[in-house]
PDB file of C-alpha atoms in Angstrom:
ATOM      1  CA  HIS A  54      31.938 158.682 -78.816  1.00  0.00           C
ATOM      2  CA  VAL A  55      30.615 156.434 -76.070  1.00  0.00           C
ATOM      3  CA  GLN A  56      32.878 154.404 -73.842  1.00  0.00           C
ATOM      4  CA  LEU A  57      32.190 150.663 -73.764  1.00  0.00           C
ATOM      5  CA  ASN A  58      31.097 150.721 -70.103  1.00  0.00           C
ATOM      6  CA  GLU A  59      28.690 153.599 -70.824  1.00  0.00           C
ATOM      7  CA  ALA A  60      27.084 151.793 -73.758  1.00  0.00           C
ATOM      8  CA  VAL A  61      25.885 148.905 -71.593  1.00  0.00           C
ATOM      9  CA  ALA A  62      23.937 150.782 -68.947  1.00  0.00           C
ATOM     10  CA  GLY A  63      22.136 149.852 -65.778  1.00  0.00           C
ATOM     11  CA  ASN A  64      25.121 150.239 -63.443  1.00  0.00           C
ATOM     12  CA  VAL A  65      25.650 146.507 -63.697  1.00  0.00           C
ATOM     13  CA  GLU A  66      29.042 145.183 -62.740  1.00  0.00           C
ATOM     14  CA  GLY A  67      30.505 142.588 -65.022  1.00  0.00           C
ATOM     15  CA  PRO A  68      32.534 142.020 -68.153  1.00  0.00           C
ATOM     16  CA  ASN A  69      31.127 143.348 -71.404  1.00  0.00           C
ATOM     17  CA  LEU A  70      30.687 141.177 -74.460  1.00  0.00           C
ATOM     18  CA  ILE A  71      30.986 142.321 -78.019  1.00  0.00           C
ATOM     19  CA  GLY A  72      29.787 139.353 -79.983  1.00  0.00           C
ATOM     20  CA  VAL A  73      29.415 138.654 -83.668  1.00  0.00           C
ATOM     21  CA  GLY A  74      26.585 136.371 -84.645  1.00  0.00           C
ATOM     22  CA  HIS A  75      24.016 135.475 -87.259  1.00  0.00           C
ATOM     23  CA  TRP A  76      20.304 135.853 -86.574  1.00  0.00           C
ATOM     24  CA  CYS A  77      17.213 134.723 -88.404  1.00  0.00           C
ATOM     25  CA  ALA A  78      13.595 135.763 -87.959  1.00  0.00           C
ATOM     26  CA  PRO A  79      12.515 134.454 -84.528  1.00  0.00           C
ATOM     27  CA  ARG A  80       8.931 134.045 -83.298  1.00  0.00           C
ATOM     28  CA  ARG A  81       9.665 135.293 -79.826  1.00  0.00           C
ATOM     29  CA  SER A  82      10.335 138.522 -77.991  1.00  0.00           C
ATOM     30  CA  ASP A  83      13.082 138.903 -75.403  1.00  0.00           C
ATOM     31  CA  ARG A  84      14.023 141.495 -72.796  1.00  0.00           C
ATOM     32  CA  HIS A  85      16.903 142.193 -70.423  1.00  0.00           C
ATOM     33  CA  GLN A  86      15.916 144.029 -67.251  1.00  0.00           C
ATOM     34  CA  ALA A  87      19.407 144.758 -65.929  1.00  0.00           C
ATOM     35  CA  CYS A  88      21.254 146.159 -68.955  1.00  0.00           C
ATOM     36  CA  THR A  89      20.886 147.714 -72.366  1.00  0.00           C
ATOM     37  CA  GLN A  90      21.793 146.014 -75.630  1.00  0.00           C
ATOM     38  CA  CYS A  91      23.292 147.423 -78.818  1.00  0.00           C
ATOM     39  CA  LEU A  92      22.989 145.804 -82.265  1.00  0.00           C
ATOM     40  CA  GLY A  93      24.293 146.621 -85.720  1.00  0.00           C
ATOM     41  CA  ALA A  94      24.763 144.843 -89.046  1.00  0.00           C
ATOM     42  CA  LEU A  95      28.293 144.209 -90.292  1.00  0.00           C
ATOM     43  CA  GLU A  96      27.596 143.945 -94.013  1.00  0.00           C
ATOM     44  CA  GLY A  97      25.796 147.277 -94.360  1.00  0.00           C
ATOM     45  CA  ARG A  98      22.508 145.587 -95.276  1.00  0.00           C
ATOM     46  CA  ASP A  99      19.215 146.978 -94.016  1.00  0.00           C
ATOM     47  CA  TRP A 100      17.308 145.042 -91.368  1.00  0.00           C
ATOM     48  CA  LEU A 101      14.188 145.214 -89.202  1.00  0.00           C
ATOM     49  CA  MET A 102      13.606 145.104 -85.458  1.00  0.00           C
ATOM     50  CA  ALA A 103      10.287 144.807 -83.613  1.00  0.00           C
ATOM     51  CA  VAL A 104      10.150 146.346 -80.133  1.00  0.00           C
ATOM     52  CA  ALA A 105       7.686 146.977 -77.311  1.00  0.00           C
ATOM     53  CA  PRO A 106       8.078 149.286 -74.293  1.00  0.00           C
ATOM     54  CA  PRO A 107       9.485 147.963 -71.021  1.00  0.00           C
ATOM     55  CA  GLY A 108       7.063 147.214 -68.224  1.00  0.00           C
ATOM     56  CA  GLY A 109       6.317 145.027 -65.242  1.00  0.00           C
ATOM     57  CA  ALA A 110       4.105 142.557 -67.106  1.00  0.00           C
ATOM     58  CA  PRO A 111       5.564 139.110 -67.865  1.00  0.00           C
ATOM     59  CA  MET A 112       4.787 139.570 -71.600  1.00  0.00           C
ATOM     60  CA  PRO A 113       4.779 142.498 -74.008  1.00  0.00           C
ATOM     61  CA  ASP A 114       1.465 144.111 -74.915  1.00  0.00           C
ATOM     62  CA  PRO A 115       0.827 143.041 -78.546  1.00  0.00           C
ATOM     63  CA  ASN A 116      -0.820 146.412 -79.243  1.00  0.00           C
ATOM     64  CA  GLU A 117       2.417 148.181 -78.313  1.00  0.00           C
ATOM     65  CA  ILE A 118       4.729 146.201 -80.643  1.00  0.00           C
ATOM     66  CA  ARG A 119       6.241 148.371 -83.393  1.00  0.00           C
ATOM     67  CA  ALA A 120       8.628 147.385 -86.175  1.00  0.00           C
ATOM     68  CA  PHE A 121      11.420 149.643 -87.394  1.00  0.00           C
ATOM     69  CA  HIS A 122      13.481 149.614 -90.576  1.00  0.00           C
ATOM     70  CA  ILE A 123      17.137 149.997 -89.599  1.00  0.00           C
ATOM     71  CA  PRO A 124      19.558 151.235 -92.292  1.00  0.00           C
ATOM     72  CA  GLY A 125      22.560 148.959 -92.707  1.00  0.00           C
ATOM     73  CA  ASN A 126      24.999 151.659 -91.586  1.00  0.00           C
ATOM     74  CA  CYS A 127      23.289 152.246 -88.196  1.00  0.00           C
ATOM     75  CA  PHE A 128      23.502 150.686 -84.762  1.00  0.00           C
ATOM     76  CA  ILE A 129      20.628 150.721 -82.289  1.00  0.00           C
ATOM     77  CA  LYS A 130      20.590 150.812 -78.493  1.00  0.00           C
ATOM     78  CA  LEU A 131      17.732 149.057 -76.698  1.00  0.00           C
ATOM     79  CA  HIS A 132      16.888 150.601 -73.322  1.00  0.00           C
ATOM     80  CA  VAL A 133      16.769 148.416 -70.214  1.00  0.00           C
ATOM     81  CA  GLY A 134      13.723 146.135 -70.282  1.00  0.00           C
ATOM     82  CA  THR A 135      12.764 146.823 -73.912  1.00  0.00           C
ATOM     83  CA  TRP A 136      11.025 143.829 -75.477  1.00  0.00           C
ATOM     84  CA  HIS A 137      12.684 143.033 -78.801  1.00  0.00           C
ATOM     85  CA  ALA A 138      12.131 140.546 -81.613  1.00  0.00           C
ATOM     86  CA  GLY A 139      14.725 140.347 -84.320  1.00  0.00           C
ATOM     87  CA  PRO A 140      16.842 141.337 -86.048  1.00  0.00           C
ATOM     88  CA  TYR A 141      14.838 140.377 -89.130  1.00  0.00           C
ATOM     89  CA  PHE A 142      16.346 140.408 -92.603  1.00  0.00           C
ATOM     90  CA  GLU A 143      15.800 138.998 -96.070  1.00  0.00           C
ATOM     91  CA  GLY A 144      18.086 136.800 -98.115  1.00  0.00           C
ATOM     92  CA  ASP A 145      21.447 135.485 -97.005  1.00  0.00           C
ATOM     93  CA  PRO A 146      22.397 135.553 -93.309  1.00  0.00           C
ATOM     94  CA  ILE A 147      23.803 138.803 -91.929  1.00  0.00           C
ATOM     95  CA  SER A 148      26.501 139.057 -89.282  1.00  0.00           C
ATOM     96  CA  PHE A 149      25.680 141.453 -86.424  1.00  0.00           C
ATOM     97  CA  TYR A 150      27.611 143.134 -83.663  1.00  0.00           C
ATOM     98  CA  ASN A 151      25.902 142.465 -80.337  1.00  0.00           C
ATOM     99  CA  LEU A 152      27.004 144.503 -77.310  1.00  0.00           C
ATOM    100  CA  GLU A 153      25.729 143.296 -73.933  1.00  0.00           C
ATOM    101  CA  LEU A 154      27.114 141.897 -70.690  1.00  0.00           C
ATOM    102  CA  SER A 155      28.844 138.558 -71.134  1.00  0.00           C
ATOM    103  CA  ASP A 156      26.247 136.669 -69.054  1.00  0.00           C
ATOM    104  CA  THR A 157      23.107 138.591 -70.088  1.00  0.00           C
ATOM    105  CA  ASN A 158      21.440 135.657 -71.843  1.00  0.00           C
ATOM    106  CA  ILE A 159      22.042 133.463 -68.786  1.00  0.00           C
ATOM    107  CA  VAL A 160      21.114 135.674 -65.820  1.00  0.00           C
ATOM    108  CA  ASP A 161      18.997 138.461 -67.356  1.00  0.00           C
ATOM    109  CA  HIS A 162      16.794 137.024 -70.072  1.00  0.00           C
ATOM    110  CA  ASP A 163      12.986 136.928 -70.238  1.00  0.00           C
ATOM    111  CA  THR A 164      11.349 135.375 -73.298  1.00  0.00           C
ATOM    112  CA  CYS A 165       7.799 135.491 -74.601  1.00  0.00           C
ATOM    113  CA  ASN A 166       6.768 133.148 -77.399  1.00  0.00           C
ATOM    114  CA  LEU A 167       4.677 135.570 -79.465  1.00  0.00           C
ATOM    115  CA  ALA A 168       3.115 132.849 -81.625  1.00  0.00           C
ATOM    116  CA  GLN A 169       2.143 130.650 -78.682  1.00  0.00           C
ATOM    117  CA  ASN A 170       1.093 133.350 -76.180  1.00  0.00           C
ATOM    118  CA  HIS A 171      -0.486 135.900 -78.509  1.00  0.00           C
ATOM    119  CA  GLY A 172      -1.033 134.053 -81.800  1.00  0.00           C
ATOM    120  CA  LEU A 173       1.300 136.539 -83.504  1.00  0.00           C
ATOM    121  CA  ARG A 174       3.389 135.860 -86.565  1.00  0.00           C
ATOM    122  CA  PHE A 175       5.459 138.576 -88.171  1.00  0.00           C
ATOM    123  CA  ARG A 176       5.457 139.231 -91.882  1.00  0.00           C
ATOM    124  CA  MET A 177       7.789 142.085 -92.721  1.00  0.00           C
ATOM    125  CA  SER A 178       9.867 142.957 -95.721  1.00  0.00           C
ATOM    126  CA  ILE A 179      12.479 145.533 -96.553  1.00  0.00           C
TER     127      ILE A 179
END
């Protein structure tokens, strides 16, 4: 078992947020350079996540992007600075748990528009 403060790493002070939300298939990749992020599906449905390694560049390297099939009964932890696009899923919307700091998407959020910057469009299926 992992304590809540251990799950969101980076030695960042601040309140944690466990959110529930719905995601669709975005055309961008995001990263958080001060904390980790944990995601998991609530309905037990499988989903996909595309990731690229952290780094100092302002955009992910398109050759390093990898997609992973995540079983519906699993949660994932993204390391600090990991570029991530998703979650992706098919069919009806899925609710997800999202564990991050409460202000992560305000003060620690870099975005790269993969379609605009790299001409990338994802086509994945489960």
